[in-house]
Amino acid sequence: MFKRIIFTGLLFGFTVLASAQYTGVVNDDSTDTPSEFKRNYDLLLSKKGIVTTDNGFSDQTVLFDDSVYIKRLHSLPTEMELVFNPAVKAQIELYAGKRKNQVSYMLGEGKYYFPIFEQVLDKEGLPLELKYLPVIESALNPVIRSRVGASGLWQFMAATGKMYDLEVNSLVDERFDPHKSTVAAVKYLKDLYAKYNDWNLVIAAYNCGPGRVDKAISRSGGQTDYWALYPYLPKETRGYVPIFIAATYIMNYFQEHNITPMNCPKPATMDSLIVNKTVHFQQISDVLNIPVDDIRKFNPQFKKDVIPGDYKGYTLNLPINNLTDFIKNEDAIYGYKKDELLPHRKVAGLDVVGGAPLGASTITYRVKRGDTLARIAGTYGVTSSQIKQWNGLSSNKLSVGRRLKIYRQQQELQTNVLADNNSALSSQSDTTVLSVSGLTRTVAVPKTTVSYYKVRRGDTWAGIAKKNKASIADIKSWNNIKSNKLIAGTSLKIQKTEYVEIQEAVKLPEPQLSVVLIDSTYTADVINNYVKNIVRDESSLPLVRISPTDGDEQQERNRMDDTKIIYHKVKIGETMTQIASRYNVSKKDIMSWNKLSSNIAKVGQRLLILLPDRQESGTSNMGDTGVKETGSKTPLTSTL
């Protein structure tokens, strides 16, 4: 009997102690649930078909005495203040009762989203319990939008999102990107904590904005305790912190309330790559046989099913097996129905008068037997509609011998023709650059730095690769790892290569080297057949010296004039033997041209290939490359 009295007294004292953690009286009647919180759950119910219990609690609802809630909240390992009061109790019992099915759903979704949140929070040193904010903000719905325009998991307004480097435009809204929006939200929370130094005030400010919290502090006479500010806060914000505490409780003690995580299947292993060309989801879907809805689910940041990679590089997220297929079929994906699915990408920038692109140069093309508008358009990187507009054609029929005007940007023409030839005039040396003008020029020299990443518990290969902006294969290669096992505490070597600009002036040897430029039609055919392998920006390439051998300078210059230079990007599964066979050269030549010490071809590596001029072959094609001879060899200009 004596023990029972002591135990009852301790429980009573514990309850009083917990209630004393806040100032001000909070009653059941003062509990205000934010309207957006209710709306988010209603949308969740209708979208997922989740059943709720509206007429009281079901038979399986399990509730506890206040003392149990107090003890459990007190036991959670967190630096955040998790008080218990009637407002918190009301929200806990709402989660455990009427909303237990939604809790089940969010526990299932959380298996996918919570690790993303935890990784960013841990990196910035913030409490991991903040991962439950999106439970309140969006019900873990990545594409939800509020009545006032707040969007995504973290419910950013457009202006706030842009302040934290989220891109918002007609095609892309990174507020819907789970990873990038989390990075922005964590930065915002960190800034709010630097201002208030109190996590309850931070959570309140996240809901209503720091301006309203500042007003509440002013009206309260300078109080900085959340519970002292409670009566002065906006009505909806008063319930926000109690809901957060209740969400933290139920996400940790769901089993005690007979709640089981719902099965919400997500791909076990995801990975990403940077897409640098504009591509439509339908192109990816049809070529790789992936449902468009799945691509949307993995990439909700793209509003119109278009990744505008021509503007800048964007991240594409796919299951790792689909990502491998994407890399293997990249050319086929970009070329598949591009005129049909991406028509507006080609006609932008047309002059109002005559439809010619501003600053473009004119090419005159004579129609040959067997030509079609689509083939000619593909050769010159334009659309059939543009050619028809430029030449006043009403149909797709072409007459043999007809001359067609084709407009191309002058800068693009020069880049396509000169990029490969310029590459041959550079040197692999860190300090030497050959220039046909003898003038000072800027050279990009690769500089590699090494850092180390310490593996944490819960890390995945995909997460580590994304965090360090590298591929899984590269990280394994740098660390000589073959298995997929990750051991917490292991340090992984990470290499990063940056290009440093160096100004150099080099005197040319006499006589000067000259480069004869091939005609525009032939160049277009080369580009069309080697579009994947040609590198248009020489600053991103290793610099290669092409020097005379054994004093026979004239013979070397003649050979260079009769040589075409391309760059081949190594694809998955390719070997040096296969590449050499494709271009009818030897492995030793490729190793010599690229100054390689090993005959192993690395995926993504760009290899310099020197091809014999078409005149040497004496035929209408060049080996098995499919580059056909068309037109006369009229130089655009005689020297660089």
mmCIF file of C-alpha atoms in Angstrom, residues 321-592:
data_model
loop_
_atom_site.group_PDB
_atom_site.id
_atom_site.type_symbol
_atom_site.label_atom_id
_atom_site.label_comp_id
_atom_site.label_asym_id
_atom_site.label_seq_id
_atom_site.Cartn_x
_atom_site.Cartn_y
_atom_site.Cartn_z
ATOM 1 C CA ASN A 321 18.748 -0.201 -63.428
ATOM 2 C CA ASN A 322 16.768 2.298 -65.533
ATOM 3 C CA LEU A 323 19.564 4.837 -65.177
ATOM 4 C CA THR A 324 22.036 2.346 -66.631
ATOM 5 C CA ASP A 325 19.692 1.779 -69.579
ATOM 6 C CA PHE A 326 19.429 5.555 -70.056
ATOM 7 C CA ILE A 327 23.213 5.867 -70.370
ATOM 8 C CA LYS A 328 23.371 3.004 -72.874
ATOM 9 C CA ASN A 329 20.545 4.444 -75.010
ATOM 10 C CA GLU A 330 21.222 8.164 -74.582
ATOM 11 C CA ASP A 331 21.486 8.930 -78.303
ATOM 12 C CA ALA A 332 18.308 7.021 -79.120
ATOM 13 C CA ILE A 333 16.394 8.820 -76.361
ATOM 14 C CA TYR A 334 17.402 12.322 -77.472
ATOM 15 C CA GLY A 335 16.614 11.546 -81.105
ATOM 16 C CA TYR A 336 13.285 9.785 -80.542
ATOM 17 C CA LYS A 337 10.360 11.915 -81.854
ATOM 18 C CA LYS A 338 12.229 15.097 -80.911
ATOM 19 C CA ASP A 339 10.502 17.211 -83.593
ATOM 20 C CA GLU A 340 7.110 15.953 -82.449
ATOM 21 C CA LEU A 341 7.612 16.151 -78.685
ATOM 22 C CA LEU A 342 9.884 19.225 -78.546
ATOM 23 C CA PRO A 343 8.766 21.435 -81.469
ATOM 24 C CA HIS A 344 9.000 24.716 -79.565
ATOM 25 C CA ARG A 345 12.645 24.099 -78.670
ATOM 26 C CA LYS A 346 13.675 24.538 -82.319
ATOM 27 C CA VAL A 347 11.619 27.530 -83.472
ATOM 28 C CA ALA A 348 12.512 29.859 -80.602
ATOM 29 C CA GLY A 349 14.451 32.988 -81.613
ATOM 30 C CA LEU A 350 13.079 33.314 -85.164
ATOM 31 C CA ASP A 351 13.170 36.699 -86.805
ATOM 32 C CA VAL A 352 9.682 38.133 -87.326
ATOM 33 C CA VAL A 353 10.536 39.014 -90.933
ATOM 34 C CA GLY A 354 11.445 35.963 -92.998
ATOM 35 C CA GLY A 355 11.743 33.594 -90.016
ATOM 36 C CA ALA A 356 15.562 33.590 -89.965
ATOM 37 C CA PRO A 357 17.353 33.327 -86.607
ATOM 38 C CA LEU A 358 18.952 36.593 -85.585
ATOM 39 C CA GLY A 359 22.674 36.704 -86.354
ATOM 40 C CA ALA A 360 22.508 33.546 -88.477
ATOM 41 C CA SER A 361 24.475 32.692 -91.609
ATOM 42 C CA THR A 362 22.899 31.229 -94.742
ATOM 43 C CA ILE A 363 23.693 27.847 -96.248
ATOM 44 C CA THR A 364 22.395 26.964 -99.719
ATOM 45 C CA TYR A 365 21.641 23.286 -100.126
ATOM 46 C CA ARG A 366 20.854 21.609 -103.465
ATOM 47 C CA VAL A 367 18.316 18.791 -103.182
ATOM 48 C CA LYS A 368 19.620 15.389 -104.315
ATOM 49 C CA ARG A 369 17.774 12.252 -105.338
ATOM 50 C CA GLY A 370 16.448 10.459 -102.271
ATOM 51 C CA ASP A 371 16.573 13.555 -100.028
ATOM 52 C CA THR A 372 13.729 14.231 -97.613
ATOM 53 C CA LEU A 373 13.008 17.299 -95.498
ATOM 54 C CA ALA A 374 13.524 15.281 -92.317
ATOM 55 C CA ARG A 375 16.978 14.046 -93.429
ATOM 56 C CA ILE A 376 18.128 17.516 -94.490
ATOM 57 C CA ALA A 377 16.773 19.044 -91.261
ATOM 58 C CA GLY A 378 18.548 16.412 -89.162
ATOM 59 C CA THR A 379 21.810 17.048 -91.007
ATOM 60 C CA TYR A 380 21.795 20.752 -90.150
ATOM 61 C CA GLY A 381 20.220 20.542 -86.686
ATOM 62 C CA VAL A 382 17.000 22.360 -87.627
ATOM 63 C CA THR A 383 13.379 21.258 -88.111
ATOM 64 C CA SER A 384 11.404 20.426 -91.232
ATOM 65 C CA SER A 385 8.961 23.210 -90.328
ATOM 66 C CA GLN A 386 11.776 25.766 -90.284
ATOM 67 C CA ILE A 387 13.046 24.737 -93.733
ATOM 68 C CA LYS A 388 9.500 24.977 -95.122
ATOM 69 C CA GLN A 389 9.060 28.422 -93.570
ATOM 70 C CA TRP A 390 12.411 29.734 -94.813
ATOM 71 C CA ASN A 391 11.732 28.539 -98.372
ATOM 72 C CA GLY A 392 7.980 29.143 -98.665
ATOM 73 C CA LEU A 393 7.146 25.442 -99.016
ATOM 74 C CA SER A 394 3.547 24.346 -98.515
ATOM 75 C CA SER A 395 4.236 20.595 -98.543
ATOM 76 C CA ASN A 396 7.017 18.135 -97.746
ATOM 77 C CA LYS A 397 7.646 17.297 -101.414
ATOM 78 C CA LEU A 398 11.076 18.246 -102.815
ATOM 79 C CA SER A 399 12.269 18.570 -106.403
ATOM 80 C CA VAL A 400 15.730 17.239 -107.262
ATOM 81 C CA GLY A 401 18.058 20.163 -107.954
ATOM 82 C CA ARG A 402 16.048 22.717 -105.963
ATOM 83 C CA ARG A 403 18.128 25.073 -103.825
ATOM 84 C CA LEU A 404 17.075 25.449 -100.210
ATOM 85 C CA LYS A 405 18.070 28.246 -97.830
ATOM 86 C CA ILE A 406 19.094 26.995 -94.400
ATOM 87 C CA TYR A 407 19.985 29.330 -91.549
ATOM 88 C CA ARG A 408 22.463 28.446 -88.816
ATOM 89 C CA GLN A 409 23.965 30.517 -86.036
ATOM 90 C CA GLN A 410 27.396 31.777 -87.097
ATOM 91 C CA GLN A 411 28.948 30.912 -83.753
ATOM 92 C CA GLU A 412 27.570 27.359 -83.945
ATOM 93 C CA LEU A 413 28.951 26.892 -87.476
ATOM 94 C CA GLN A 414 32.423 28.040 -86.498
ATOM 95 C CA THR A 415 32.397 25.958 -83.337
ATOM 96 C CA ASN A 416 31.341 22.807 -85.160
ATOM 97 C CA VAL A 417 33.989 23.220 -87.886
ATOM 98 C CA LEU A 418 36.900 24.511 -85.841
ATOM 99 C CA ALA A 419 36.583 22.736 -82.495
ATOM 100 C CA ASP A 420 38.243 19.518 -83.578
ATOM 101 C CA ASN A 421 41.008 21.226 -85.597
ATOM 102 C CA ASN A 422 41.833 23.635 -82.780
ATOM 103 C CA SER A 423 42.189 20.694 -80.408
ATOM 104 C CA ALA A 424 45.021 19.284 -82.507
ATOM 105 C CA LEU A 425 47.037 22.472 -82.089
ATOM 106 C CA SER A 426 47.148 22.267 -78.301
ATOM 107 C CA SER A 427 49.711 20.523 -76.136
ATOM 108 C CA GLN A 428 49.341 18.066 -73.270
ATOM 109 C CA SER A 429 52.041 19.980 -71.406
ATOM 110 C CA ASP A 430 50.940 22.048 -68.424
ATOM 111 C CA THR A 431 52.885 25.055 -69.706
ATOM 112 C CA THR A 432 52.859 24.882 -73.513
ATOM 113 C CA VAL A 433 50.105 25.798 -75.943
ATOM 114 C CA LEU A 434 50.489 25.898 -79.731
ATOM 115 C CA SER A 435 48.540 28.732 -81.334
ATOM 116 C CA VAL A 436 48.409 29.452 -85.058
ATOM 117 C CA SER A 437 48.294 33.181 -84.312
ATOM 118 C CA GLY A 438 51.166 33.170 -81.859
ATOM 119 C CA LEU A 439 49.074 35.326 -79.494
ATOM 120 C CA THR A 440 48.445 34.834 -75.811
ATOM 121 C CA ARG A 441 45.490 32.583 -75.117
ATOM 122 C CA THR A 442 43.755 31.132 -72.092
ATOM 123 C CA VAL A 443 44.188 27.411 -71.570
ATOM 124 C CA ALA A 444 42.157 25.223 -69.241
ATOM 125 C CA VAL A 445 44.457 22.905 -67.303
ATOM 126 C CA PRO A 446 42.913 20.099 -65.229
ATOM 127 C CA LYS A 447 43.638 20.179 -61.503
ATOM 128 C CA THR A 448 42.620 17.200 -59.353
ATOM 129 C CA THR A 449 42.085 17.469 -55.599
ATOM 130 C CA VAL A 450 41.493 14.590 -53.187
ATOM 131 C CA SER A 451 39.219 14.657 -50.143
ATOM 132 C CA TYR A 452 37.822 11.947 -47.892
ATOM 133 C CA TYR A 453 34.228 11.159 -46.950
ATOM 134 C CA LYS A 454 33.534 9.275 -43.732
ATOM 135 C CA VAL A 455 30.721 6.740 -44.118
ATOM 136 C CA ARG A 456 27.891 7.260 -41.620
ATOM 137 C CA ARG A 457 25.288 4.802 -40.417
ATOM 138 C CA GLY A 458 22.417 4.733 -42.903
ATOM 139 C CA ASP A 459 24.508 5.983 -45.848
ATOM 140 C CA THR A 460 23.889 4.461 -49.279
ATOM 141 C CA TRP A 461 26.095 4.418 -52.367
ATOM 142 C CA ALA A 462 23.569 6.572 -54.210
ATOM 143 C CA GLY A 463 23.433 9.099 -51.373
ATOM 144 C CA ILE A 464 27.222 9.340 -51.088
ATOM 145 C CA ALA A 465 27.572 9.720 -54.856
ATOM 146 C CA LYS A 466 24.963 12.483 -55.002
ATOM 147 C CA LYS A 467 26.446 14.316 -52.015
ATOM 148 C CA ASN A 468 29.916 14.308 -53.583
ATOM 149 C CA LYS A 469 28.708 14.891 -57.170
ATOM 150 C CA ALA A 470 30.353 11.749 -58.480
ATOM 151 C CA SER A 471 29.217 8.430 -59.897
ATOM 152 C CA ILE A 472 29.064 5.247 -57.833
ATOM 153 C CA ALA A 473 31.420 3.537 -60.285
ATOM 154 C CA ASP A 474 34.046 6.298 -59.923
ATOM 155 C CA ILE A 475 33.962 6.211 -56.107
ATOM 156 C CA LYS A 476 34.382 2.432 -56.136
ATOM 157 C CA SER A 477 37.235 2.737 -58.622
ATOM 158 C CA TRP A 478 39.053 5.408 -56.578
ATOM 159 C CA ASN A 479 38.860 3.174 -53.501
ATOM 160 C CA ASN A 480 39.397 -0.199 -55.240
ATOM 161 C CA ILE A 481 36.024 -1.467 -53.983
ATOM 162 C CA LYS A 482 34.120 -4.177 -55.855
ATOM 163 C CA SER A 483 31.267 -5.058 -53.485
ATOM 164 C CA ASN A 484 28.187 -2.989 -52.605
ATOM 165 C CA LYS A 485 28.834 -3.190 -48.855
ATOM 166 C CA LEU A 486 29.285 0.027 -46.882
ATOM 167 C CA ILE A 487 30.881 0.004 -43.442
ATOM 168 C CA ALA A 488 30.177 2.910 -41.101
ATOM 169 C CA GLY A 489 33.365 4.740 -40.155
ATOM 170 C CA THR A 490 35.195 3.896 -43.383
ATOM 171 C CA SER A 491 36.847 6.832 -45.161
ATOM 172 C CA LEU A 492 36.272 6.971 -48.910
ATOM 173 C CA LYS A 493 38.623 8.812 -51.236
ATOM 174 C CA ILE A 494 36.820 11.420 -53.378
ATOM 175 C CA GLN A 495 38.525 12.991 -56.379
ATOM 176 C CA LYS A 496 37.395 16.268 -57.924
ATOM 177 C CA THR A 497 38.831 17.672 -61.121
ATOM 178 C CA GLU A 498 38.539 21.376 -61.830
ATOM 179 C CA TYR A 499 39.912 23.323 -64.756
ATOM 180 C CA VAL A 500 42.234 26.201 -63.916
ATOM 181 C CA GLU A 501 42.705 28.960 -66.479
ATOM 182 C CA ILE A 502 46.311 29.763 -67.425
ATOM 183 C CA GLN A 503 47.407 32.653 -69.653
ATOM 184 C CA GLU A 504 50.271 31.718 -71.977
ATOM 185 C CA ALA A 505 51.978 33.205 -75.026
ATOM 186 C CA VAL A 506 53.746 30.711 -77.264
ATOM 187 C CA LYS A 507 55.968 31.390 -80.253
ATOM 188 C CA LEU A 508 55.201 29.213 -83.260
ATOM 189 C CA PRO A 509 57.852 27.133 -84.987
ATOM 190 C CA GLU A 510 58.671 28.082 -88.570
ATOM 191 C CA PRO A 511 57.074 27.424 -90.947
ATOM 192 C CA GLN A 512 53.724 27.847 -89.234
ATOM 193 C CA LEU A 513 51.213 25.045 -89.186
ATOM 194 C CA SER A 514 48.040 25.705 -91.157
ATOM 195 C CA VAL A 515 44.713 23.955 -90.996
ATOM 196 C CA VAL A 516 42.546 23.607 -94.097
ATOM 197 C CA LEU A 517 38.882 23.717 -93.184
ATOM 198 C CA ILE A 518 36.444 21.283 -94.728
ATOM 199 C CA ASP A 519 33.301 22.462 -96.498
ATOM 200 C CA SER A 520 30.139 23.117 -94.503
ATOM 201 C CA THR A 521 28.109 20.296 -96.069
ATOM 202 C CA TYR A 522 30.769 17.718 -95.239
ATOM 203 C CA THR A 523 31.066 19.145 -91.731
ATOM 204 C CA ALA A 524 27.324 18.831 -91.234
ATOM 205 C CA ASP A 525 27.476 15.150 -92.230
ATOM 206 C CA VAL A 526 30.335 14.547 -89.802
ATOM 207 C CA ILE A 527 28.413 16.291 -87.033
ATOM 208 C CA ASN A 528 25.271 14.346 -87.840
ATOM 209 C CA ASN A 529 27.088 11.000 -87.675
ATOM 210 C CA TYR A 530 29.388 11.850 -84.774
ATOM 211 C CA VAL A 531 27.150 14.184 -82.754
ATOM 212 C CA LYS A 532 27.712 12.105 -79.644
ATOM 213 C CA ASN A 533 31.473 12.043 -79.925
ATOM 214 C CA ILE A 534 32.349 15.574 -81.025
ATOM 215 C CA VAL A 535 33.342 17.926 -78.227
ATOM 216 C CA ARG A 536 32.358 21.508 -78.961
ATOM 217 C CA ASP A 537 34.280 23.201 -76.179
ATOM 218 C CA GLU A 538 38.012 22.625 -76.424
ATOM 219 C CA SER A 539 38.549 24.080 -72.964
ATOM 220 C CA SER A 540 37.084 20.908 -71.469
ATOM 221 C CA LEU A 541 39.541 18.618 -73.286
ATOM 222 C CA PRO A 542 43.076 17.460 -72.528
ATOM 223 C CA LEU A 543 45.586 19.397 -74.589
ATOM 224 C CA VAL A 544 47.441 17.256 -77.152
ATOM 225 C CA ARG A 545 50.712 18.141 -78.864
ATOM 226 C CA ILE A 546 51.031 17.010 -82.460
ATOM 227 C CA SER A 547 54.668 17.358 -83.336
ATOM 228 C CA PRO A 548 56.798 16.329 -86.361
ATOM 229 C CA THR A 549 58.658 13.011 -86.071
ATOM 230 C CA ASP A 550 62.342 12.517 -86.832
ATOM 231 C CA GLY A 551 62.627 15.952 -88.436
ATOM 232 C CA ASP A 552 60.227 15.165 -91.270
ATOM 233 C CA GLU A 553 58.126 18.287 -90.610
ATOM 234 C CA GLN A 554 56.677 18.680 -94.083
ATOM 235 C CA GLN A 555 55.436 15.089 -94.140
ATOM 236 C CA GLU A 556 53.788 15.589 -90.747
ATOM 237 C CA ARG A 557 52.037 18.778 -91.863
ATOM 238 C CA ASN A 558 50.784 17.068 -95.007
ATOM 239 C CA ARG A 559 49.476 14.202 -92.906
ATOM 240 C CA MET A 560 47.670 16.617 -90.584
ATOM 241 C CA ASP A 561 46.061 18.385 -93.538
ATOM 242 C CA ASP A 562 44.753 15.004 -94.702
ATOM 243 C CA THR A 563 43.431 14.010 -91.275
ATOM 244 C CA LYS A 564 40.056 14.537 -89.633
ATOM 245 C CA ILE A 565 39.979 14.815 -85.846
ATOM 246 C CA ILE A 566 37.106 13.587 -83.693
ATOM 247 C CA TYR A 567 36.628 12.723 -80.047
ATOM 248 C CA HIS A 568 34.988 9.462 -79.020
ATOM 249 C CA LYS A 569 33.188 9.279 -75.660
ATOM 250 C CA VAL A 570 33.631 5.806 -74.154
ATOM 251 C CA LYS A 571 30.325 4.090 -73.401
ATOM 252 C CA ILE A 572 29.498 1.336 -70.928
ATOM 253 C CA GLY A 573 30.804 -2.025 -72.141
ATOM 254 C CA GLU A 574 33.205 -0.631 -74.763
ATOM 255 C CA THR A 575 36.811 -1.803 -74.895
ATOM 256 C CA MET A 576 39.829 -0.185 -76.488
ATOM 257 C CA THR A 577 39.892 -3.014 -79.048
ATOM 258 C CA GLN A 578 36.298 -2.332 -80.091
ATOM 259 C CA ILE A 579 36.929 1.408 -80.413
ATOM 260 C CA ALA A 580 40.072 0.850 -82.483
ATOM 261 C CA SER A 581 38.226 -1.585 -84.749
ATOM 262 C CA ARG A 582 35.350 0.837 -85.222
ATOM 263 C CA TYR A 583 37.622 3.548 -86.601
ATOM 264 C CA ASN A 584 40.040 1.171 -88.363
ATOM 265 C CA VAL A 585 43.010 2.273 -86.268
ATOM 266 C CA SER A 586 45.211 0.426 -83.787
ATOM 267 C CA LYS A 587 45.055 0.405 -80.008
ATOM 268 C CA LYS A 588 48.646 1.643 -79.902
ATOM 269 C CA ASP A 589 47.693 4.648 -82.028
ATOM 270 C CA ILE A 590 44.838 5.587 -79.696
ATOM 271 C CA MET A 591 47.111 5.206 -76.662
ATOM 272 C CA SER A 592 49.784 7.313 -78.359
#
